[in-house]
Short mmCIF file of C-alpha atoms in Angstrom, two decimals:
data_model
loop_
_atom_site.label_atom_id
_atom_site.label_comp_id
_atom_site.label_asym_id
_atom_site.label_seq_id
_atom_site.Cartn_x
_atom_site.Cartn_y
_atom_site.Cartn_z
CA UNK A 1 0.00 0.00 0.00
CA UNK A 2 2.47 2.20 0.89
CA UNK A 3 4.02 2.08 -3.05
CA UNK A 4 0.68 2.95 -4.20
CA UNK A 5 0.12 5.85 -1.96
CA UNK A 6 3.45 7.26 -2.96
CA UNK A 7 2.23 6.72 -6.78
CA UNK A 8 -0.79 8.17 -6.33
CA UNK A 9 -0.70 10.77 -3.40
CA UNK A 10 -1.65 14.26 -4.53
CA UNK A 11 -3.79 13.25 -8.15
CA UNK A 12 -6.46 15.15 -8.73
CA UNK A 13 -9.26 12.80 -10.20
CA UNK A 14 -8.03 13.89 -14.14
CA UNK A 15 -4.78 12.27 -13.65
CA UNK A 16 -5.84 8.86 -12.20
CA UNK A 17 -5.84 5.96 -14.37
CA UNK A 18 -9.10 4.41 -15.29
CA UNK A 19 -11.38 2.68 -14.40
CA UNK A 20 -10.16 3.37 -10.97
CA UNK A 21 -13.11 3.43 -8.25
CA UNK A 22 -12.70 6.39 -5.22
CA UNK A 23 -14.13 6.59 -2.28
CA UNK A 24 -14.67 10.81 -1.19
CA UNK A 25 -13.57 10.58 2.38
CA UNK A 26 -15.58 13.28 4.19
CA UNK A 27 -18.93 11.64 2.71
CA UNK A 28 -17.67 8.59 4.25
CA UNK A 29 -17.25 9.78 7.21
CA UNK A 30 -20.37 11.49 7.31
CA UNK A 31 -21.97 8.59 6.45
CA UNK A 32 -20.84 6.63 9.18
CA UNK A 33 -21.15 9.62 11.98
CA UNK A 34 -24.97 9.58 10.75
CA UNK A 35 -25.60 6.26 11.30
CA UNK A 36 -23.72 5.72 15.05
CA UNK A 37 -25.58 9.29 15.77
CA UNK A 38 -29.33 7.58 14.37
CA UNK A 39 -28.41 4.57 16.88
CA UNK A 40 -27.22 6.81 19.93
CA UNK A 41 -30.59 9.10 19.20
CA UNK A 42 -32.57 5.56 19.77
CA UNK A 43 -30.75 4.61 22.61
CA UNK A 44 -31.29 7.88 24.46
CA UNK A 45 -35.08 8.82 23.37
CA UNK A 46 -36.09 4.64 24.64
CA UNK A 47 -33.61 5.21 27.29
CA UNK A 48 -32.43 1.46 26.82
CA UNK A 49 -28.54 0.48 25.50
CA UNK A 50 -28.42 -0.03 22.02
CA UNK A 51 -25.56 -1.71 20.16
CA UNK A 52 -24.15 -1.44 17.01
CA UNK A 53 -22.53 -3.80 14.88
CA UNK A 54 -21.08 -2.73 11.73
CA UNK A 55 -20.90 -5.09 8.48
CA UNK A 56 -17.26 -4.31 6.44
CA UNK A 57 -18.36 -6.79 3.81
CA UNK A 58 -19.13 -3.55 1.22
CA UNK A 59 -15.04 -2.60 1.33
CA UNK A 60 -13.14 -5.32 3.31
CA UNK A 61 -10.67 -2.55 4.42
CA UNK A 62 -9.00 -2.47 8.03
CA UNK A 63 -9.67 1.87 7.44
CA UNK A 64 -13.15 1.40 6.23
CA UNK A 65 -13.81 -0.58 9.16
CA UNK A 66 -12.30 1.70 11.66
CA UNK A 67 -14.59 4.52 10.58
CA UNK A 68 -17.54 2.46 10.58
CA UNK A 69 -17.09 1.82 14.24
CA UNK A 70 -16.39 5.34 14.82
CA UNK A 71 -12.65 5.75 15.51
CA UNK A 72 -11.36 9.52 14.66
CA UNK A 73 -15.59 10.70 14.23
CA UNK A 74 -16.88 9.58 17.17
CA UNK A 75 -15.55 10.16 20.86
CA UNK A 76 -17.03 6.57 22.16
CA UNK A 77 -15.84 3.87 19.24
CA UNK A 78 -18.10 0.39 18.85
CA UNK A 79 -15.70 -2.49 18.62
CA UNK A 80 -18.38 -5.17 17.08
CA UNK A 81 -18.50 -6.54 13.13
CA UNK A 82 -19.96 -8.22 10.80
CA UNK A 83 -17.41 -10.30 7.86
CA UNK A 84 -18.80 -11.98 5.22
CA UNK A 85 -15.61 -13.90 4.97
CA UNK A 86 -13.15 -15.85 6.81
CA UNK A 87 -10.27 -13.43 5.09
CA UNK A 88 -11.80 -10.24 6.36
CA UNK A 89 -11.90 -11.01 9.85
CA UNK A 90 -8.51 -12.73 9.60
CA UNK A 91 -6.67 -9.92 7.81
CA UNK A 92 -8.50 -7.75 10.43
CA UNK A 93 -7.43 -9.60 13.59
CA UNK A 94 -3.74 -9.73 11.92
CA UNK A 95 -3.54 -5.41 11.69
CA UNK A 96 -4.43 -6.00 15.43
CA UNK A 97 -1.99 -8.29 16.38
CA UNK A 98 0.73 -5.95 14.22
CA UNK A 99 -0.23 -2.97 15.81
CA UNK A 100 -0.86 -4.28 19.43
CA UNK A 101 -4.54 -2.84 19.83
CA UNK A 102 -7.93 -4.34 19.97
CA UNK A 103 -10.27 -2.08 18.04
CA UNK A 104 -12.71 -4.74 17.44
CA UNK A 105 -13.26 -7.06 20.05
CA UNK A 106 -16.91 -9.05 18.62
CA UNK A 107 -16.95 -10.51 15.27
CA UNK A 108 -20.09 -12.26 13.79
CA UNK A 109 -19.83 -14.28 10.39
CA UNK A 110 -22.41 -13.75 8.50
CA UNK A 111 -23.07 -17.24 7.09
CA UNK A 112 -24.47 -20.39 8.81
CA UNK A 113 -21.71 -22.42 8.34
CA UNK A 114 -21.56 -24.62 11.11
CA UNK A 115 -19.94 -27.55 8.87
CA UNK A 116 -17.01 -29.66 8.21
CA UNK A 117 -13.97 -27.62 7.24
CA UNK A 118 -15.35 -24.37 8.01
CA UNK A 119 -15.92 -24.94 11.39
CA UNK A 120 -12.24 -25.76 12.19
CA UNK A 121 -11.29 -22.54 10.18
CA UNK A 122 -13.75 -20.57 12.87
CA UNK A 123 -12.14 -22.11 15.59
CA UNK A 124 -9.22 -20.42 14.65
CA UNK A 125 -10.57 -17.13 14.44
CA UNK A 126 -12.23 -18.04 17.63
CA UNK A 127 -8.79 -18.43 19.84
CA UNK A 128 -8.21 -14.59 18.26
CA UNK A 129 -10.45 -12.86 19.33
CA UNK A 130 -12.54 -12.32 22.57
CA UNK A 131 -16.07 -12.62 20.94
CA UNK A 132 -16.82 -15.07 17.84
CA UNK A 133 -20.63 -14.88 17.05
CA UNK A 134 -21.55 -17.94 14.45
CA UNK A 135 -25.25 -18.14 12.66
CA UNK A 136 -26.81 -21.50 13.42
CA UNK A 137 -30.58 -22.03 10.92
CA UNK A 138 -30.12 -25.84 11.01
CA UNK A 139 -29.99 -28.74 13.35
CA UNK A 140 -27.59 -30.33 12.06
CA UNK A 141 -25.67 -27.47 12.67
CA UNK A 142 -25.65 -28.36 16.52
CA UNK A 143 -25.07 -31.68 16.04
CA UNK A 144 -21.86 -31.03 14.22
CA UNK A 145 -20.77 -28.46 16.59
CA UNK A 146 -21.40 -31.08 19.66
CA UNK A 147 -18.67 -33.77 17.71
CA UNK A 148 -16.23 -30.79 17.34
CA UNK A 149 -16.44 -29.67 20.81
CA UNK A 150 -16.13 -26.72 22.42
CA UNK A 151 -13.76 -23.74 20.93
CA UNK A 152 -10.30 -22.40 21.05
CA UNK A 153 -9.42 -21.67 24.59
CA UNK A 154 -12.25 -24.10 25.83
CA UNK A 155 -14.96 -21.88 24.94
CA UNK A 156 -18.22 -21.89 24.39
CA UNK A 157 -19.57 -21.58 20.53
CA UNK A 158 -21.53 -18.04 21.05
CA UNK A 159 -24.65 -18.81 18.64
CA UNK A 160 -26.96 -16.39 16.90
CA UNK A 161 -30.10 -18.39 15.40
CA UNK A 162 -30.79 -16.51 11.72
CA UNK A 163 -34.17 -15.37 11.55
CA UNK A 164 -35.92 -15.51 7.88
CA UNK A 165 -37.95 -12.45 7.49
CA UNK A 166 -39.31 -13.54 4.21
CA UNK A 167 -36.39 -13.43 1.67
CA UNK A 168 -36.02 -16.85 2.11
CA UNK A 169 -32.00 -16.50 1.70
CA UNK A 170 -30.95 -18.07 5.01
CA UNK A 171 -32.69 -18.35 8.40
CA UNK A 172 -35.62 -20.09 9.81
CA UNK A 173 -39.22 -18.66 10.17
CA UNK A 174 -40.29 -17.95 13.76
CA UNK A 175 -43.45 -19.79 12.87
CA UNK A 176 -42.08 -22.49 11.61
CA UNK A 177 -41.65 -25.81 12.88
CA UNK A 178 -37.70 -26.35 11.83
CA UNK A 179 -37.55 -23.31 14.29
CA UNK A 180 -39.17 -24.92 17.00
CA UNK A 181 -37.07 -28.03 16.71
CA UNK A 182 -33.78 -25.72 16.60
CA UNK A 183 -34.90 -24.23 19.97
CA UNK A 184 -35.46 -27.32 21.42
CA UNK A 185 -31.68 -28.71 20.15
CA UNK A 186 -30.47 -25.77 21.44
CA UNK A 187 -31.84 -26.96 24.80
CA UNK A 188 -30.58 -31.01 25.09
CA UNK A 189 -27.57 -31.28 27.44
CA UNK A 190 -24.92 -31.97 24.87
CA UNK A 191 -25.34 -28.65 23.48
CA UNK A 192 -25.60 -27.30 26.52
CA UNK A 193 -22.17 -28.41 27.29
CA UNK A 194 -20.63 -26.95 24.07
CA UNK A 195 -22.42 -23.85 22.90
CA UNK A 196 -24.96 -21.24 24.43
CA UNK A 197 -27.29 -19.04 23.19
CA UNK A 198 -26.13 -15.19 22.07
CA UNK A 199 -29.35 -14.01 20.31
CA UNK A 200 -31.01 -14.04 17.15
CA UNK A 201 -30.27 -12.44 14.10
CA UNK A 202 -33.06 -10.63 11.76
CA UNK A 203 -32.51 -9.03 8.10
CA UNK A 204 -35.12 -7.94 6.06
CA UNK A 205 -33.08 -8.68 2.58
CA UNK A 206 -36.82 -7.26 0.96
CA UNK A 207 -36.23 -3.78 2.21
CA UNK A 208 -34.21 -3.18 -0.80
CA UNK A 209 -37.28 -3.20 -2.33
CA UNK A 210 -39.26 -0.55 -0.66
CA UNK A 211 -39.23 3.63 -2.79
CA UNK A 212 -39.40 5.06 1.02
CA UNK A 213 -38.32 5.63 3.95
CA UNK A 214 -41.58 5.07 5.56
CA UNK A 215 -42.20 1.94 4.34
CA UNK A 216 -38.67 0.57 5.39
CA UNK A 217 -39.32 1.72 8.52
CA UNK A 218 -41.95 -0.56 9.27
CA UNK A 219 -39.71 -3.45 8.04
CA UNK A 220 -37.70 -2.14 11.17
CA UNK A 221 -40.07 -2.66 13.38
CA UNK A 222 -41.13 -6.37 11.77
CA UNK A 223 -37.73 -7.03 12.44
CA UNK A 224 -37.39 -5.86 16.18
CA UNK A 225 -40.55 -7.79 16.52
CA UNK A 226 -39.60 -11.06 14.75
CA UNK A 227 -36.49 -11.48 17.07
CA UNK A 228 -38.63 -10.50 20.17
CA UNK A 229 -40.94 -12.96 19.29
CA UNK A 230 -38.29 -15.41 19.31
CA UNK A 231 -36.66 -14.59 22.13
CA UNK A 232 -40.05 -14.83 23.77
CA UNK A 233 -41.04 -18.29 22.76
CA UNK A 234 -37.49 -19.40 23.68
CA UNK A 235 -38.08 -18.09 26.81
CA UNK A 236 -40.69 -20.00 26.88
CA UNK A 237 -39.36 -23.21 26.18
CA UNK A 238 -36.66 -22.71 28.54
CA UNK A 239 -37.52 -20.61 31.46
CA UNK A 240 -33.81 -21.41 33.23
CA UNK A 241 -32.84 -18.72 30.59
CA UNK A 242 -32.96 -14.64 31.16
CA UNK A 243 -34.02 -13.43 27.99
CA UNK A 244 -33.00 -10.44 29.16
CA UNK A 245 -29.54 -11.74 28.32
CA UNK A 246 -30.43 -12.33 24.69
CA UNK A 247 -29.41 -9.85 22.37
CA UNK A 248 -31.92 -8.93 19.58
CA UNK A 249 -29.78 -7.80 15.97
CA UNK A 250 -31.78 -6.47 13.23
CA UNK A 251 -30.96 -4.28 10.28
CA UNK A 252 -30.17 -3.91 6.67
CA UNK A 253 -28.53 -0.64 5.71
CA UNK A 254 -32.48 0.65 4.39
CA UNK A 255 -34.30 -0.36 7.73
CA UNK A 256 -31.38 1.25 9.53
CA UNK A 257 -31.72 4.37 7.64
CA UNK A 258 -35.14 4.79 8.86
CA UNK A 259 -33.95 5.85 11.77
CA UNK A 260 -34.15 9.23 10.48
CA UNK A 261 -37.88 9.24 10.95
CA UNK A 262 -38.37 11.13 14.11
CA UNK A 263 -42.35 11.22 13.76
CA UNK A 264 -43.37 7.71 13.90
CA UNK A 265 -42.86 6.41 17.79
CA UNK A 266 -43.88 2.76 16.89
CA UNK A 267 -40.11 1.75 17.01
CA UNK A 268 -39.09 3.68 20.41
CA UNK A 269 -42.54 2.56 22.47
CA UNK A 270 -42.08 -0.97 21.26
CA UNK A 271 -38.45 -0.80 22.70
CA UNK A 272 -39.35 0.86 25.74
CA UNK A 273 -42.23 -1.46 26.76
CA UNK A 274 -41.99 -4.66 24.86
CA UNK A 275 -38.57 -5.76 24.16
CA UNK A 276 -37.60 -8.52 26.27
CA UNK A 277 -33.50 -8.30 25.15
CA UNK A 278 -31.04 -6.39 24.18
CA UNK A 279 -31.68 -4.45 20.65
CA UNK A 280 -28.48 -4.51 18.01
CA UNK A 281 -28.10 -2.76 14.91
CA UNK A 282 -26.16 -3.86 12.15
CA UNK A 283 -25.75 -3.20 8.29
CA UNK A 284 -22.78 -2.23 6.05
CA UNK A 285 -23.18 -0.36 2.61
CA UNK A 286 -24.71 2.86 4.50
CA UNK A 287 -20.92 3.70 4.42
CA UNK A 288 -21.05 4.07 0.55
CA UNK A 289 -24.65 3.88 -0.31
CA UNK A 290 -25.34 3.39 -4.57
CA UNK A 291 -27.98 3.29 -6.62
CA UNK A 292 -29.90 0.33 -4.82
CA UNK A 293 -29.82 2.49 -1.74
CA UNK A 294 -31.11 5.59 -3.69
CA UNK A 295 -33.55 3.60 -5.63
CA UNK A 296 -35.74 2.89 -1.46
CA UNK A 297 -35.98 6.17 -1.39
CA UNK A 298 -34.44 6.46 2.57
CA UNK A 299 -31.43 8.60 0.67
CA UNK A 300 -29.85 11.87 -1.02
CA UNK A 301 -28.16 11.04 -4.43
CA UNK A 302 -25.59 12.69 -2.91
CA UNK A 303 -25.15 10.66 -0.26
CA UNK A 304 -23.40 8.24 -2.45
CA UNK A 305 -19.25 8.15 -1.11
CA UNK A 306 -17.90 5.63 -3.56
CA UNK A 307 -17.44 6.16 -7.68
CA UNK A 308 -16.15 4.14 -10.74
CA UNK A 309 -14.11 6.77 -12.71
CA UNK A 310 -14.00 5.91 -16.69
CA UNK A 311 -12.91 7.86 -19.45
CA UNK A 312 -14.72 8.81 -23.20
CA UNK A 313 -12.66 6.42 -25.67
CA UNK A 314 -15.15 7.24 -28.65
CA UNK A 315 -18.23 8.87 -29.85
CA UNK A 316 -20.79 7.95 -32.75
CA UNK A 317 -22.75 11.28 -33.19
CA UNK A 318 -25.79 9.46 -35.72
CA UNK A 319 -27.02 7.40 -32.54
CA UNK A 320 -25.31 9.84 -30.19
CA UNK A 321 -23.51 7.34 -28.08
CA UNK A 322 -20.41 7.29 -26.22
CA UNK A 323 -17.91 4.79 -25.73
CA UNK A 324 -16.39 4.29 -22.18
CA UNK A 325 -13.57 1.95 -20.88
CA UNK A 326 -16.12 0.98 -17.69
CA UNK A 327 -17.78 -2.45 -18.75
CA UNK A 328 -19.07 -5.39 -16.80
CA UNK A 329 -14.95 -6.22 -15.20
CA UNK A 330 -15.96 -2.68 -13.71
CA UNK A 331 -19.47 -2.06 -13.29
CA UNK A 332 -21.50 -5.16 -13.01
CA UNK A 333 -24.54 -6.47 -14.16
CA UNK A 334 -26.49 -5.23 -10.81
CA UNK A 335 -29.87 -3.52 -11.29
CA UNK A 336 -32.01 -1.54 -9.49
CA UNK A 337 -34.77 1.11 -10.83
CA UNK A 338 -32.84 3.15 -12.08
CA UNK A 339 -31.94 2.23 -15.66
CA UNK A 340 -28.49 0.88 -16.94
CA UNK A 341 -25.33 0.10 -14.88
CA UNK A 342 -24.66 3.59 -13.41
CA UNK A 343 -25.93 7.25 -13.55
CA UNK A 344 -22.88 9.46 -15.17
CA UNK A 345 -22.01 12.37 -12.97
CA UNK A 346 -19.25 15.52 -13.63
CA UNK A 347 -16.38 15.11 -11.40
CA UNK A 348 -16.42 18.13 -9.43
CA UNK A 349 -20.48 16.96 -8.22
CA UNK A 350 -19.11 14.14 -6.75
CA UNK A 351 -17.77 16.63 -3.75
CA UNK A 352 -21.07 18.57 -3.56
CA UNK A 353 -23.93 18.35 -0.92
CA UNK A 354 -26.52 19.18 -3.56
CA UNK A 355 -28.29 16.56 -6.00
CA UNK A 356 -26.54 15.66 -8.98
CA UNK A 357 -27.38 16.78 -12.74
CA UNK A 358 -27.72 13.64 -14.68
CA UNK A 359 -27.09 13.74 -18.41
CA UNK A 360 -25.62 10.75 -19.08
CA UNK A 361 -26.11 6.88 -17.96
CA UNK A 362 -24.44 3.65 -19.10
CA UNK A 363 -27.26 1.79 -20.88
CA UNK A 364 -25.17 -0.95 -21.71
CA UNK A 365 -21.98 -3.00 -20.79
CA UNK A 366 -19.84 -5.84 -22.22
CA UNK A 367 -16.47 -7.11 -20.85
CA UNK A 368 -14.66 -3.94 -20.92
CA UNK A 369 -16.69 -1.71 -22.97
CA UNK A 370 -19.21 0.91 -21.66
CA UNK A 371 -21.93 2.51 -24.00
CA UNK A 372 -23.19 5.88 -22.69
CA UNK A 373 -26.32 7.36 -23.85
CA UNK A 374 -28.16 10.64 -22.72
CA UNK A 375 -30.40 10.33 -19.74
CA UNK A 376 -34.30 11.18 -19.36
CA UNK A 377 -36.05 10.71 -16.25
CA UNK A 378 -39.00 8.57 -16.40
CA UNK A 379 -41.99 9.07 -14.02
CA UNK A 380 -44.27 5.99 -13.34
CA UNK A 381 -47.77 7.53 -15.19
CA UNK A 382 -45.99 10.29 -16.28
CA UNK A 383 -44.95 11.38 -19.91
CA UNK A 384 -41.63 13.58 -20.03
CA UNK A 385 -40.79 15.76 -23.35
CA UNK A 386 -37.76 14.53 -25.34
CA UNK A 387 -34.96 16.96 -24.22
CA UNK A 388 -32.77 18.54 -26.55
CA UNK A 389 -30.17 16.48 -28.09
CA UNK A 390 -26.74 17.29 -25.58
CA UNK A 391 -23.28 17.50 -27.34
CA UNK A 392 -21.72 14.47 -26.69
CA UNK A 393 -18.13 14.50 -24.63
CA UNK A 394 -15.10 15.18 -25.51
CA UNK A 395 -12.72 12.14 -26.19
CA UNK A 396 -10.23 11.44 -23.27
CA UNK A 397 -12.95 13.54 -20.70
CA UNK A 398 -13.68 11.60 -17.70
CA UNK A 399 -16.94 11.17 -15.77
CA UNK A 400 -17.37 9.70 -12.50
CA UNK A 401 -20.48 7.42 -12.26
CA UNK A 402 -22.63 6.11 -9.45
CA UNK A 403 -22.82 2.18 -9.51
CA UNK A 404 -25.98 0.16 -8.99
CA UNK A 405 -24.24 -1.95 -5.98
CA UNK A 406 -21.36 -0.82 -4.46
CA UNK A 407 -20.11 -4.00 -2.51
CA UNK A 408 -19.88 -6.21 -5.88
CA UNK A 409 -18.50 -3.21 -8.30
CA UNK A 410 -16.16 -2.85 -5.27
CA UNK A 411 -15.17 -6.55 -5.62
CA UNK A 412 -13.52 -5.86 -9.30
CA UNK A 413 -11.14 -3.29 -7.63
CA UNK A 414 -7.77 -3.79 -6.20
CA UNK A 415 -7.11 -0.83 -4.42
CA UNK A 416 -9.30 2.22 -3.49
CA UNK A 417 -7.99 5.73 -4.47
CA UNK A 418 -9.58 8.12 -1.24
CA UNK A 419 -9.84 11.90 -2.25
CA UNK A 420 -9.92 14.46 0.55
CA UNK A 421 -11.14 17.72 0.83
CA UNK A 422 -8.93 19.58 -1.91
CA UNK A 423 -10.10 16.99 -4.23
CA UNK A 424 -6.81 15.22 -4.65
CA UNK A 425 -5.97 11.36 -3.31
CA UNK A 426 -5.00 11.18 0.24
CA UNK A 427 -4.84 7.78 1.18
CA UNK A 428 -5.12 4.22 -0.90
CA UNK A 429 -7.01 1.27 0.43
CA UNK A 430 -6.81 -1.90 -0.04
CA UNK A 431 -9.13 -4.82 0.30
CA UNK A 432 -9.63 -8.37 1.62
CA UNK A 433 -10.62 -9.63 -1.23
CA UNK A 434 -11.71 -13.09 -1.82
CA UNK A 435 -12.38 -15.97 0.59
#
């Protein structure tokens, strides 16, 4: 890293190669200040504690991460993630052990993958660091768990049970009867004697489908009260446990974002006089947000931290067209309702607090090959005049476009170039990639 940042310290967005993707660091920041300052506002108007656990899964960078909990924005840090992989959390845990601090001390992977071969690879991870959370949805699951044993360091396996809130992805339904059957596994003495209960785990995968704020909000609250309602049966089913001991983690970055409603009390009266454990937030691409994000309607465009930066290779005036060098190896095939693979933005609006002009959008995308085309807004129900034919770009110009899905464009990337205030890189990350 430290070769690239000498490279590339001091570019102004013109001179970087492309496509490069950047990350604007004070949006990032803000980003992640809004979100710990959304949970802190919940925590103090239901006057109960309120974790946090972020998800790094959207960069997989040790710096991303730090923010995310707070470090150098906040003046009380969190210290609890979320990986998606093995590597993250490993590559994590190793800047630790290099540096000789423990910034995050609770890590949760986000897969039930309580199976042969991974399970000896968490165990490893487990004798690292002081809290391992692992996702159990299945009872064989348990059963494998009880012939491995207990963890590193003769621990207990700390166990959240993954709650399907209707996506259908991974989890159990609270109202199902696998569910009931993992409860009472959970129970038998041989578990008992090799894992215990943390809490249950809700994500409403579907909210990416709401066009507002209000509306994800309520998926909130179905999540606060599908965990609740688990931790209630389970109580149940085992009154020798305090619930009260169970924590409750819900979230996906749009039902998170809903926190900025501050006229619908639902959330903070259910919290105050109905939870039964401890609430947790988590979610992860609020850091970067993207056109998924924009398209629930809980954002500003300008929101939006991370960018792909391409260049105009050609122009074809008859079907007045542009050709970029951002194609699928860059941008992805990701969708969401806005059209194409990315809204096309002048470089200087990515620094702005103010909406973006749109005039341009990539409508289409091969390996390495980008075709731009002018944008119109369309209005469900409503018909919008043709605008004027624009004057296409200048060859060798570059753009800076806002992807569909930040964590998988981020996935084609190597390295991160971050730009700071004066507009020039400051800083190069670089990312956990792979498994």
């Amino acid at each position: 890293m430290t070769d690239l940042l000498s490279t590339y310290q001091g570019y102004s967005v013109e001179q970087l190669p492309t496509p490069s993707f950047v990350i604007v660091k004070n949006k990032f920041e803000k980003n992640c200040r809004h979100m710990l300052e959304s949970v802190e506002e919940l925590e103090q108007q239901t006057n109960s504690p309120i974790k946090f656990r972020a998800h790094i899964k959207t960069h997989k960078t040790i710096k991303g991460a730090l923010k995310q909990l707070g470090h150098g924005i906040v003046e009380t840090p969190r210290d609890a993630i979320v990986v998606s992989t093995i590597r993250e959390a490993t590559e994590l845990l190793n800047y630790q052990d290099k540096v000789g601090k423990q910034y995050v001390k609770d890590i949760c992977f986000g897969l039930p993958a309580c199976v042969p071969g991974k399970i000896e690879r968490l165990n490893v991870l487990s004798g690292r660091v002081q809290h391992l959370r692992i996702f159990i949805d299945n009872v064989e699951h348990l059963d494998n768990l009880v012939k491995f044993g207990r963890a590193a360091g003769d621990k207990k396996w700390s166990l959240f049970v993954k709650v399907d809130m209707g996506t259908h992805r991974a989890g159990l339904a609270t109202d199902s009867a696998d569910f009931v059957d993992l409860l009472k596994k959970l129970m038998t003495p041989e578990v008992s004697e090799v894992a215990e209960l943390y809490g249950f785990y809700a994500h409403a995968g579907h909210s990416y489908n709401v066009t507002n704020i209000l509306d994800a909000h309520k998926l909130l609250l179905d999540e606060i009260k599908a965990s609740n309602e688990a931790a209630k049966l389970y109580g149940r089913m085992n009154p020798k446990i305090n619930v009260r001991d169970l924590t409750l983690s819900v979230g996906a970055t749009p039902t998170s974002n809903s926190l900025r409603v501050r006229d619908d009390l639902q959330v903070n009266e259910y919290i105050k006089n109905k939870l039964v454990g401890t609430l947790e937030v988590h979610c992860g691409n609020y850091c970067l947000y993207d056109l998924q994000q924009r398209s629930t309607g809980c954002i500003n465009d300008f929101e939006c931290a991370g960018y792909v930066i391409g260049t105009v290779l050609s122009s074809y005036k008859e079907r007045n067209e542009m050709l970029t060098d951002t194609g699928v190896m860059s941008l992805t095939r990701e969708t969401s309702k806005f059209k194409g693979s990315g809204l096309c933005i002048e470089i200087e609006d990515m620094f702005k607090d103010e909406s973006y002009k749109v005039n341009w959008y990539v409508d289409r995308i091969s390996q390495e090959h980008g075709i731009v085309k002018q944008y119109v807004e369309e209005t469900e129900g409503e018909v919008h005049k043709k605008p004027a034919t624009l004057d296409l770009l200048k060859l060798g110009q570059k753009m800076a476009i806002v992807p569909q899905h930040a964590c998988i464009v981020m996935g084609q990337f190597p390295h991160y170039l971050v730009l700071d205030e004066n507009q020039k890189v400051s800083d190069v990350w670089v990312p956990f990639q792979k498994w």
